[in-house]
Coordinates of C-alpha atoms in Angstrom, one line a residue:
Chain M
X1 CA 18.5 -2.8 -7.1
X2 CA 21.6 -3.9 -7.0
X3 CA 24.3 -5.4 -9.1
X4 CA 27.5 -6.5 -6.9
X5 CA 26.4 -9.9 -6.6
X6 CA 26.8 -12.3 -9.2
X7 CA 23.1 -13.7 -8.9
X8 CA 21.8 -10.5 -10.0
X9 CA 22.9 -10.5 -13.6
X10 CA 21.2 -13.8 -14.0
X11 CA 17.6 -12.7 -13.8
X12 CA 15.5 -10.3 -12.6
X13 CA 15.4 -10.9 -8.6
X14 CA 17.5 -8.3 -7.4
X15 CA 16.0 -6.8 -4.1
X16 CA 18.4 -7.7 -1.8
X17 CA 17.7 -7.2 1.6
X18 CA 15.3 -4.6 0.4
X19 CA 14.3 -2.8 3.4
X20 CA 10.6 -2.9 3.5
X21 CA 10.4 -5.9 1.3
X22 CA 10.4 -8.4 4.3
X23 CA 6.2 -8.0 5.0
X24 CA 3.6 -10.4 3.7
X25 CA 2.0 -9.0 1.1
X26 CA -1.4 -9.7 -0.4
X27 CA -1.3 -10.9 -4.0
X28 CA -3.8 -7.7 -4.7
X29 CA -0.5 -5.6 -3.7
X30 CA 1.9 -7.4 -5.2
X31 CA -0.1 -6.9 -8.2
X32 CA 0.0 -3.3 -7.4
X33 CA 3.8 -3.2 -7.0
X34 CA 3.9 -5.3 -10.2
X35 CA 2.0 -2.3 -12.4
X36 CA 3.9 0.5 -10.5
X37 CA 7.4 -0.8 -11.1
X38 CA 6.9 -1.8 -14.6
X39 CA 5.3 1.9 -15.5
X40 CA 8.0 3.6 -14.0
X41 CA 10.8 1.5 -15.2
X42 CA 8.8 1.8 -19.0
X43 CA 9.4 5.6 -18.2
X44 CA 5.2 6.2 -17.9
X45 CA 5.1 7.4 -14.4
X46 CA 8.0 8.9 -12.4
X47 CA 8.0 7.7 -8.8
X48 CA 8.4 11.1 -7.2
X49 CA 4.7 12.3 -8.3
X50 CA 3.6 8.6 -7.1
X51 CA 5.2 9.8 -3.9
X52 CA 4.1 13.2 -3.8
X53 CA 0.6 11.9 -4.6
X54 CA 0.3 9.6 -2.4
X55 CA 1.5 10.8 0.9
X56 CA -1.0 13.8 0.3
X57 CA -3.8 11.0 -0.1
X58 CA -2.1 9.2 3.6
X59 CA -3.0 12.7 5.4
X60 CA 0.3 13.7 5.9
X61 CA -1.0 16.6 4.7
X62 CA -3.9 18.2 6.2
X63 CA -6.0 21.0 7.6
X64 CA -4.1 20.7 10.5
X65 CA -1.1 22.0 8.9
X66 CA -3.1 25.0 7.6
X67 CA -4.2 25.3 11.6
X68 CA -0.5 25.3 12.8
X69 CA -0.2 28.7 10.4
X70 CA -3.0 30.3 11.4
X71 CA -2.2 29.9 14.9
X72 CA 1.3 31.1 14.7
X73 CA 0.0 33.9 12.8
X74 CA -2.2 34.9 15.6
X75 CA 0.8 34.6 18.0
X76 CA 3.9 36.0 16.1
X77 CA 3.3 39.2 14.2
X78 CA 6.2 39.4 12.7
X79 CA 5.9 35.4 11.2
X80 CA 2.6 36.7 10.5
X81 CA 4.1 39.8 8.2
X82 CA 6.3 36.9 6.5
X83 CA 3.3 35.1 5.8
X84 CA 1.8 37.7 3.8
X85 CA 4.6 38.7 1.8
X86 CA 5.7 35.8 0.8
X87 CA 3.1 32.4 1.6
X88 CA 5.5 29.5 0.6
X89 CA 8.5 30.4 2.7
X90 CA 6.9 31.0 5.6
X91 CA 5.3 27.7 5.9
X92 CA 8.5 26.4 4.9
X93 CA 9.6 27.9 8.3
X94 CA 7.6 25.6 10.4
X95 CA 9.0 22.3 7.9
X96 CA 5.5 22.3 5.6
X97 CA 6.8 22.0 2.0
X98 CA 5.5 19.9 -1.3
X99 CA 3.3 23.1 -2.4
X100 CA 2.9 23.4 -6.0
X101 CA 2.8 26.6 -7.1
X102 CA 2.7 30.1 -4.9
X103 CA 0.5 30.1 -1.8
X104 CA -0.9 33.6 -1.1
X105 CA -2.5 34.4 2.2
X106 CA -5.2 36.9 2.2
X107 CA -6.3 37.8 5.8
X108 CA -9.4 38.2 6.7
X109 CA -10.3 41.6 9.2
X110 CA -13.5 42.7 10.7
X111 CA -13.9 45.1 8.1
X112 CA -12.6 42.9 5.2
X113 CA -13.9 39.0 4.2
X114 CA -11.8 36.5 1.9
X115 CA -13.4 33.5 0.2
X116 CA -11.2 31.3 -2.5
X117 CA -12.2 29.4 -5.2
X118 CA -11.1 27.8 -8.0
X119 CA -13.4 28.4 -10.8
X120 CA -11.5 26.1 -13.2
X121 CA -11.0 22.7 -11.4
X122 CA -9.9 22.7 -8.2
X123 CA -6.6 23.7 -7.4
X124 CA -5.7 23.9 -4.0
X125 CA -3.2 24.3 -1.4
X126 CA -3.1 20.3 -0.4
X127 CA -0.2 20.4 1.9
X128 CA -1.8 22.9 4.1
X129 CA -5.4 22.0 3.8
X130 CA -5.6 18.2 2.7
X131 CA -7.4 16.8 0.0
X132 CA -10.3 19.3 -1.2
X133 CA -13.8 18.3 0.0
X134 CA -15.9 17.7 -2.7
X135 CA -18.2 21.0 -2.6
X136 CA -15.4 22.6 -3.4
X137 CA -14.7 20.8 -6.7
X138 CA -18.5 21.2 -7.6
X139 CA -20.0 23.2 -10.5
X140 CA -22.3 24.8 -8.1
X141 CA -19.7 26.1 -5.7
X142 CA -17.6 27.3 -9.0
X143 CA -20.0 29.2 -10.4
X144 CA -21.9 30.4 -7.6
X145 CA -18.8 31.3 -5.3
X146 CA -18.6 34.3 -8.0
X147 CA -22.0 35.2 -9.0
X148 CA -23.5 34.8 -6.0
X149 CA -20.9 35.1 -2.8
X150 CA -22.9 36.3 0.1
X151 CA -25.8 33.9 -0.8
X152 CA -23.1 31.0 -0.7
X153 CA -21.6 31.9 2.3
X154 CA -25.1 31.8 4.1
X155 CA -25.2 28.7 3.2
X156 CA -22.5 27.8 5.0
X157 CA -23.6 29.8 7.9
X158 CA -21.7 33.0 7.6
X159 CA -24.1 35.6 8.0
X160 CA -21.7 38.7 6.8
X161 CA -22.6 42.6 7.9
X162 CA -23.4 44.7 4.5
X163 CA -20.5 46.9 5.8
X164 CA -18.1 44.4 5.5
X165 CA -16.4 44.2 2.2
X166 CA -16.2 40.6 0.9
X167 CA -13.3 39.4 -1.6
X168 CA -13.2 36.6 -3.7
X169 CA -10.4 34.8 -4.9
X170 CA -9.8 32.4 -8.0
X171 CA -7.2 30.0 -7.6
X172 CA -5.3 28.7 -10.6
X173 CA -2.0 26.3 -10.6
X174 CA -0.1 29.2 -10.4
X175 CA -0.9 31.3 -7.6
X176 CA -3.0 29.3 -4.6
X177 CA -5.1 31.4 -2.1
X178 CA -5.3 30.8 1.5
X179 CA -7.5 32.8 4.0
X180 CA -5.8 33.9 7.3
X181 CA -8.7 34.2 9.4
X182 CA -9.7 36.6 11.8
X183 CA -8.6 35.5 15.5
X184 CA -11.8 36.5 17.7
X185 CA -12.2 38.0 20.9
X186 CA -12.2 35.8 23.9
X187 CA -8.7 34.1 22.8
X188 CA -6.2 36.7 24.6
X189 CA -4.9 34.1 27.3
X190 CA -4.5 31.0 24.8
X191 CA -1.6 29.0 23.4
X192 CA -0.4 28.6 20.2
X193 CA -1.5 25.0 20.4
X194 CA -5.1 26.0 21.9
X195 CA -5.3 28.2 18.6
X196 CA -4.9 25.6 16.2
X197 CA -7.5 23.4 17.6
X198 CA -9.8 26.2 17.3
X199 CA -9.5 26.5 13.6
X200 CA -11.2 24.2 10.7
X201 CA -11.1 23.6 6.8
X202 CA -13.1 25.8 6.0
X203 CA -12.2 28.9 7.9
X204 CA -8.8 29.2 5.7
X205 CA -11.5 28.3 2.4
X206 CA -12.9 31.5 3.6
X207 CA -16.1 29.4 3.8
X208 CA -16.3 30.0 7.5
X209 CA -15.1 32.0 10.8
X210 CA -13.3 31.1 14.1
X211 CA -15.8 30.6 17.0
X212 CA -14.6 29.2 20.6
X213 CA -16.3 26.0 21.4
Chain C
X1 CA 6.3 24.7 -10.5
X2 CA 3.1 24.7 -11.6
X3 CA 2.4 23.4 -15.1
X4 CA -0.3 22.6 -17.7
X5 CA 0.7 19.2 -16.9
X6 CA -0.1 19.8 -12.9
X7 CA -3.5 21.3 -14.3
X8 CA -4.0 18.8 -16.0
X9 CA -3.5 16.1 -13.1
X10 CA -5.3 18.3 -10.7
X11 CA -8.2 18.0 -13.1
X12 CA -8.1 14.0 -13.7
X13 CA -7.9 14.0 -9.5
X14 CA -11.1 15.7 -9.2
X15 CA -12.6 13.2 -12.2
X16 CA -11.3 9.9 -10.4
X17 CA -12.5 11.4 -6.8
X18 CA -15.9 12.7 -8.5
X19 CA -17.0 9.2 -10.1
X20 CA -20.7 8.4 -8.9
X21 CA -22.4 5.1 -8.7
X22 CA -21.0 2.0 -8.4
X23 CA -17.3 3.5 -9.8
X24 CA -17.5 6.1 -6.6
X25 CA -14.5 6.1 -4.0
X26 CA -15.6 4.7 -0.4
X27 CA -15.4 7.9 1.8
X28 CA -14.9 8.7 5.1
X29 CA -18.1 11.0 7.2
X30 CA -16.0 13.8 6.3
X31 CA -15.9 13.0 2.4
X32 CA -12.2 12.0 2.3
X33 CA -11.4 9.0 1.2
X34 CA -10.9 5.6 2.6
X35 CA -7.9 3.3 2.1
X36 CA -7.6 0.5 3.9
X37 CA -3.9 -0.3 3.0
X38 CA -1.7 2.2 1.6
X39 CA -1.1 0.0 -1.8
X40 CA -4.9 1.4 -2.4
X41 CA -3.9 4.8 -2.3
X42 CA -0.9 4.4 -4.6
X43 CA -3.0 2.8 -7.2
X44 CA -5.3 5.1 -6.9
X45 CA -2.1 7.9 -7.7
X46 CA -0.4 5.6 -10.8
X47 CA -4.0 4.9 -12.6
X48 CA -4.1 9.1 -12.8
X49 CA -0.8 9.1 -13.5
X50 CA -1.3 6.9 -16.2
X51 CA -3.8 8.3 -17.5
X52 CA -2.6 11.5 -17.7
X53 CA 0.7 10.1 -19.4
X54 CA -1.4 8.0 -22.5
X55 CA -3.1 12.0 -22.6
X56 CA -6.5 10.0 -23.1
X57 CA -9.1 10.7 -21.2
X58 CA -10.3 9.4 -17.6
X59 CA -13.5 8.2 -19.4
X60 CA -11.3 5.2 -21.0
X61 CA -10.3 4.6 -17.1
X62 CA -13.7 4.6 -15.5
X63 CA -15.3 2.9 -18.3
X64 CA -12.6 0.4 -17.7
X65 CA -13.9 0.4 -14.1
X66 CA -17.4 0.1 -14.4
X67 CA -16.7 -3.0 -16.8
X68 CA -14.8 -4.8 -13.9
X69 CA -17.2 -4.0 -11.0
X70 CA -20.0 -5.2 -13.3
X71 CA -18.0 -8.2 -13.8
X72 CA -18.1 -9.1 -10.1
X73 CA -20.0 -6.5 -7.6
X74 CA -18.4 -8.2 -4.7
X75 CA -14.8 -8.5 -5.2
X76 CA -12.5 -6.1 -3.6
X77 CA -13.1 -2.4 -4.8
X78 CA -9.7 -2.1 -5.5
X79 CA -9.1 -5.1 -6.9
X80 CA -11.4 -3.8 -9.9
X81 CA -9.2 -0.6 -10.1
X82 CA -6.1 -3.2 -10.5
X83 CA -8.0 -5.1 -12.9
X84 CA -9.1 -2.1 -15.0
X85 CA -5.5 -0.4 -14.8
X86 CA -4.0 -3.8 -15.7
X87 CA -6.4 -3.6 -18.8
X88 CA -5.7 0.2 -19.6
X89 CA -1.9 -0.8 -19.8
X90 CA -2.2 -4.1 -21.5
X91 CA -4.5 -2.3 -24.2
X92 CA -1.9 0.7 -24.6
X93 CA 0.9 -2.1 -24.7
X94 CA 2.8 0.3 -21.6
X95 CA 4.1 -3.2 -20.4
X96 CA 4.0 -6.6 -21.2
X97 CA 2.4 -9.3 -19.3
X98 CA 6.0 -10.7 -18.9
X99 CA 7.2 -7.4 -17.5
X100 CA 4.4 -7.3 -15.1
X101 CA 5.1 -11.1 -14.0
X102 CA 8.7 -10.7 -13.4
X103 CA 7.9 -7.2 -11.4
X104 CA 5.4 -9.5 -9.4
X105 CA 7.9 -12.2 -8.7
X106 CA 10.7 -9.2 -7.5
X107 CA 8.3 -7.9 -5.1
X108 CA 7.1 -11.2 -4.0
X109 CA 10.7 -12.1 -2.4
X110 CA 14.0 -10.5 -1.0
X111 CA 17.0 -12.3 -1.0
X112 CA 19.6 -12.6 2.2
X113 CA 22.6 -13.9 3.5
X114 CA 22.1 -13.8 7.4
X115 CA 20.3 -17.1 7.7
X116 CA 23.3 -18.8 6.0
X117 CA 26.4 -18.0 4.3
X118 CA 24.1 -20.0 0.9
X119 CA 21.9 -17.6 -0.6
X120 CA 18.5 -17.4 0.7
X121 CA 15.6 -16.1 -0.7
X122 CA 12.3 -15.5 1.0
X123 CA 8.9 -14.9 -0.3
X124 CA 6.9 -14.1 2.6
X125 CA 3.2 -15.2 2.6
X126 CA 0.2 -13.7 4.6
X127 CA -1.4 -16.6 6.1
X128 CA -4.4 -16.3 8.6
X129 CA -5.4 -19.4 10.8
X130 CA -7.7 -20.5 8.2
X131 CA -5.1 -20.5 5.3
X132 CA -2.4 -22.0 7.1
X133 CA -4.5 -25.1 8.4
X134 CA -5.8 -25.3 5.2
X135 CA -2.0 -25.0 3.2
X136 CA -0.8 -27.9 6.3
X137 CA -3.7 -30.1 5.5
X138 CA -2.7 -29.9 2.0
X139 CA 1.2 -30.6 2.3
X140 CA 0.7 -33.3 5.2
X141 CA -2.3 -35.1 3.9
X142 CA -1.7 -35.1 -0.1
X143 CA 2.2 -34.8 -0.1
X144 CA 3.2 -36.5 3.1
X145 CA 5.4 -39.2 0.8
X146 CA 7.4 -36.7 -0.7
X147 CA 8.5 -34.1 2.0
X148 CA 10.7 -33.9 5.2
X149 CA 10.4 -31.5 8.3
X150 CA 10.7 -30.7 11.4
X151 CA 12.8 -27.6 12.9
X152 CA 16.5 -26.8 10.7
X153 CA 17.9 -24.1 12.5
X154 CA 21.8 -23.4 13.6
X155 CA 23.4 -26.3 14.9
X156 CA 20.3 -28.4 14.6
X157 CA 18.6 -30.4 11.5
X158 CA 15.5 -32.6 12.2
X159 CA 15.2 -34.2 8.4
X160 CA 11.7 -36.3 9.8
X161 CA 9.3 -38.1 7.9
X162 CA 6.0 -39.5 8.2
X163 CA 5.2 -43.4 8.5
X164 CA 2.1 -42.8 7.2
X165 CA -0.9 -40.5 5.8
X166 CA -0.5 -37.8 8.7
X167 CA -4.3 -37.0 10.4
X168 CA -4.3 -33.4 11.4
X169 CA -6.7 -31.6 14.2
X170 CA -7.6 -28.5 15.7
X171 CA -7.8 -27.7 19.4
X172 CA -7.0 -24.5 21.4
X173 CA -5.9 -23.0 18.9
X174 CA -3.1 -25.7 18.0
X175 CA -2.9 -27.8 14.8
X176 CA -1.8 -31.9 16.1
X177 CA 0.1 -33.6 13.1
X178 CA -0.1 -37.3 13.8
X179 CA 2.4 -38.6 11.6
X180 CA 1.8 -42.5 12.3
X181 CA 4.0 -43.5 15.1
X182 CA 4.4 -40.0 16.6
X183 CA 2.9 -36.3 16.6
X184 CA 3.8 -33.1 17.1
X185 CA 1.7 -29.8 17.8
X186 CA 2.3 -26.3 16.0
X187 CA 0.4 -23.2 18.1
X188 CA -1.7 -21.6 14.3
X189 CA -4.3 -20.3 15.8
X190 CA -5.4 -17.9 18.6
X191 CA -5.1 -20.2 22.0
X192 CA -7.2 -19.4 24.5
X193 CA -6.6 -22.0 27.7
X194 CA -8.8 -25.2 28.4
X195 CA -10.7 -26.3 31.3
X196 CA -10.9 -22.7 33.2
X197 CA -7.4 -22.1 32.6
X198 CA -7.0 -18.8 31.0
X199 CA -3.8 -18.4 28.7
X200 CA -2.0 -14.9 29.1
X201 CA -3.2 -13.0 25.8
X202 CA 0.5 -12.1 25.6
X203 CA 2.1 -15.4 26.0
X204 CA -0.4 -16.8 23.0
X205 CA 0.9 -14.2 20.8
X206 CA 4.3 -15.8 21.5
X207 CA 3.6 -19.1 20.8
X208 CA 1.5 -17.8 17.6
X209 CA 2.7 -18.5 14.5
X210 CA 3.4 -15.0 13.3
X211 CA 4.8 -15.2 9.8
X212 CA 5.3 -18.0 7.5
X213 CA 7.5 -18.1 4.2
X214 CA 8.0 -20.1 1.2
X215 CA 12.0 -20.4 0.2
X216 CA 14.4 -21.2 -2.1
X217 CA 17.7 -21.5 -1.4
X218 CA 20.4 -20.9 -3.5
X219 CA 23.7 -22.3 -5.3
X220 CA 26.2 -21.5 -8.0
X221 CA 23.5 -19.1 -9.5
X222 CA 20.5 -21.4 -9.5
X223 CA 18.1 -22.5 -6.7
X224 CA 19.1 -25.5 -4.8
X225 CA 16.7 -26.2 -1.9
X226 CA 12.8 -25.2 -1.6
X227 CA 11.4 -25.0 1.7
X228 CA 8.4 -23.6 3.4
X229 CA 9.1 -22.2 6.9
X230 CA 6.6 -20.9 9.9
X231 CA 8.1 -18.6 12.8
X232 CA 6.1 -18.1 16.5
X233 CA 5.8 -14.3 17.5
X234 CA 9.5 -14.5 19.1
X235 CA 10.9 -14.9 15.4
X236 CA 11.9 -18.6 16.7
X237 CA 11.6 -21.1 13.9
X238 CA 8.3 -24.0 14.4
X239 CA 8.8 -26.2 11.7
X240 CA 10.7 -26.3 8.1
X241 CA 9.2 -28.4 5.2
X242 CA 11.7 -29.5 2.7
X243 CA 9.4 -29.7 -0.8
X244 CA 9.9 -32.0 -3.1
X245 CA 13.2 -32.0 -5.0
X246 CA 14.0 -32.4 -8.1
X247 CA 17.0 -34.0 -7.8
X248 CA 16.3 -36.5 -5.1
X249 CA 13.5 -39.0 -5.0
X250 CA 11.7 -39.8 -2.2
X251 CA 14.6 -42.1 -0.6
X252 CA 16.5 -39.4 -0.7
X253 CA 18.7 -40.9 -3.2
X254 CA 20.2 -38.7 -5.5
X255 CA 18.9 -38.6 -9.2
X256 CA 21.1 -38.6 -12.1
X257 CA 19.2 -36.7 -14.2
X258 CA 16.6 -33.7 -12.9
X259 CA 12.6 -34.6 -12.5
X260 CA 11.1 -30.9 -12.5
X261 CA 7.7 -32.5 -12.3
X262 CA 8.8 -32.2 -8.6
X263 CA 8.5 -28.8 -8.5
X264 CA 4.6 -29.2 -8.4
X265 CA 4.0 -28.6 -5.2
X266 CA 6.4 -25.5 -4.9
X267 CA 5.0 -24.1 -7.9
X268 CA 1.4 -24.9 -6.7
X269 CA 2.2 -23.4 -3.7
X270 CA 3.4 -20.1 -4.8
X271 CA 0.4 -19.5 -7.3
X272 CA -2.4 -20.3 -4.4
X273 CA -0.6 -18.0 -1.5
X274 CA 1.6 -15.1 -3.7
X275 CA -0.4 -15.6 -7.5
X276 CA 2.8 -16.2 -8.8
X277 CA 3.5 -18.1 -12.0
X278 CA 5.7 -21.0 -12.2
X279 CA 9.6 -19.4 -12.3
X280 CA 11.9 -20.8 -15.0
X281 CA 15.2 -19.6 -13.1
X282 CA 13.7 -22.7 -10.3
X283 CA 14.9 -25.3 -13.5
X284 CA 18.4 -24.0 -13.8
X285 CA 20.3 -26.4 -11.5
X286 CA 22.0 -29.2 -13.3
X287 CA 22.7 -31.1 -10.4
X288 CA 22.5 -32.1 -6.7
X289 CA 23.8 -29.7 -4.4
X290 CA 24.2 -30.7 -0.7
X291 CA 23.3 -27.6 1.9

């Protein structure tokens, strides 16, 4: 908006030269616009959560994201020791921000496995994962991811060794869990970028492992 | 930082992305979910927002929601999710149904000075083939007595008129206006070369009409002129239709006193292509102002 021109004080059409303003739009998004602008300017809704919202929901974030850790991880031990100590700021370092709340990575080794869950609802670490599928948001997953881990996990395919120890961990708004999987053998020669193709949704859920095509 | 209040939003997410049944998002294979436009996606964001604000619960959303799509199954799915929102707000009294007209009327236009040192300001309108043949047929068929056109660019001003009821048609893609002792042609449609004679794909898409706008001009803090203008995919103007004015009759003779019931046709023309409602600022001239 803007009020150096003496139109403006008149009435109420004030976008001038609005960049972005100067596509066709259907009268479905103008009414759309219409209902946004008038609840934030009413003080119901603050833009910047419409914004945070909604670019999560246009994929900017995504597993990929989560991928591009992993895989640096894999590469860089000492990003990888950043990582662990402190989640948030070592995404930062490759320019993934908008978390809510602390990410902690949990990494999974052949001797140890790392499932997350949030028994609650279903908090999540969007930026780095995307929107959460919906098994995760389930009453069966909730439950079950607790009382019945390895049964779960079978489910998913993961057949786990008795010998391995297998973790499980409860999300909550505060503190958001992320599982660094393990990188497996065969791997040695590849790029950073040949990683990160290699590695899904569910593998940093905990809900699956890293295989090579 | 994380707060009940992010809890709390996290929570109505998972309700609005867990609705079954007819209420259910459209997904993706993968479960995500689909937007076609990114206006969907946003409405999607302020309806949870909203809800979250009133503190009620997403019940008194979807219920909302279920009531629309029942209403009509086959409208747009997001179009019930505007109509239910529309109805949560009104209900709550959030904003008033003047608030929400004068927010659809600043989002409809955008106002600049580069056409013309007057003040312009353009509402653009989406217009497919179908649309724009069917908003020429209207203007040249039913208000042929009243309007004036041809191109109005720099340096040039065709002010034309027709002799008599203009017939329109369709071929290759280009609408003829026979306006009694003359025609012209304007390219509306996708042309695609007659009589074995291929048109390069990239040359249509140049002589394409590729946006169309209404506009109102402006002077001395009211609108003076109201025009409806078509552009080809080089951004060159086609054609300008002056609309009726309400302070000149069809002569062109000036008019002592305003007749707003000329307006019609821009008013008319505005609530069938942008759903707007008539504007009162368009009845604040008080007299002629040349352009």
């Amino acid at each position: 908006m803007t009020a150096d021109h003496d139109h403006d004080d008149d009435h109420g059409h004030s976008h001038y030269d609005t960049p972005g303003s100067r596509r066709a739009r259907s009268q479905l998004e103008l009414r759309a616009m219409a209902l946004e602008a008038a609840l934030v300017e009413n003080g119901v809704i603050h833009t910047d959560a419409i914004d945070f919202f909604t670019d999560a929901m246009e994929h900017r974030f995504g597993p990929h994201h989560g991928a591009r850790v992993v895989a640096r991880a894999w590469t860089d031990s000492a990003f990888k020791q950043r990582l662990l100590d402190d989640g948030n700021a070592a995404v930062a370092e490759l320019g993934i921000g908008g978390l809510e709340g602390n990410v902690r990575v949990v990494e999974n080794t052949p001797g140890t496995h790392n499932m997350v869950v949030c028994t609650l609802c279903s908090c999540y670490p969007w930026p780095l994962l995307g929107l959460p599928p919906l098994w995760y948001k389930s009453f069966a997953y909730r439950s079950r991811a607790v009382a019945e881990p390895r049964a779960v996990l079978r489910e998913f395919g993961v057949e786990l060794d008795d010998s391995v120890r297998l973790q499980v961990w409860d999300s909550s708004s505060e503190v958001r869990y992320f599982v660094l999987p393990d990188r497996p053998e065969g791997t040695e020669g590849m790029s950073e970028d040949e990683l990160a193709a290699l590695i899904d949704r569910n593998a940093m859920i905990g809900t699956g492992l890293v295989s090579l095509p | 930082m994380a707060t009940t209040d992010d809890h709390m939003l996290d929570d109505l997410r998972m309700q609005a992305e867990a609705m079954t049944g007819p209420a259910s998002l459209p997904r993706r294979d993968d479960n995500e979910p689909i937007f076609d436009e990114p206006w969907q996606g946003r409405l999607v964001a302020v309806a949870i927002e909203t809800v979250a604000s009133l503190g009620v619960s997403w019940e008194e959303f979807r219920r909302r929601l279920i009531d629309a799509i029942d209403t009509d199954p086959h409208r747009n799915y997001y179009e019930s999710w505007l109509i239910a929102l529309e109805d949560l707000v009104g209900s709550h009294t959030l904003a008033s149904e003047q608030e929400l007209d004068d927010q659809r009327m600043t989002a409809a236009s955008y106002r600049t000075t580069e056409q013309d040192p007057e003040d312009l300001e353009v509402f653009p309108i989406a217009l497919g083939e179908d649309t724009l043949l069917e908003l020429l047929t209207d203007v040249f068929t039913n208000h042929w007595q009243t309007i004036r056109f041809g191109p109005l660019i720099q340096g040039a001003a065709f002010e034309l008129v027709a002799t008599k009821r203009p017939k329109l048609s369709m071929l290759d893609g280009y609408l003829t206006v026979d306006i009694g002792d003359s025609h012209f042609h304007l390219c509306i449609g996708e042309q695609a070369g007659l009589s074995g004679r291929p048109v390069d794909p990239a040359l249509a898409r140049r002589r394409r009409c590729a946006h169309a706008e209404l506009q109102r001009q402006w002077s001395g803090g009211a609108p003076c002129t109201w025009m409806f203008r078509m552009f080809n995919g080089d951004g060159d103007q086609m054609i300008t239709i002056l609309l009726p004015h309400p302070f000149l009759d069809s002569d062109d003779q000036v008019l002592d006193e305003p007749d707003w019931l000329r307006l019609q046709l821009w008013d008319q023309l505005r609530k069938r292509y942008l759903g707007l409602p008539t504007d009162p600022t368009d009845r604040l001239g008080d007299r002629f102002v040349h352009t």
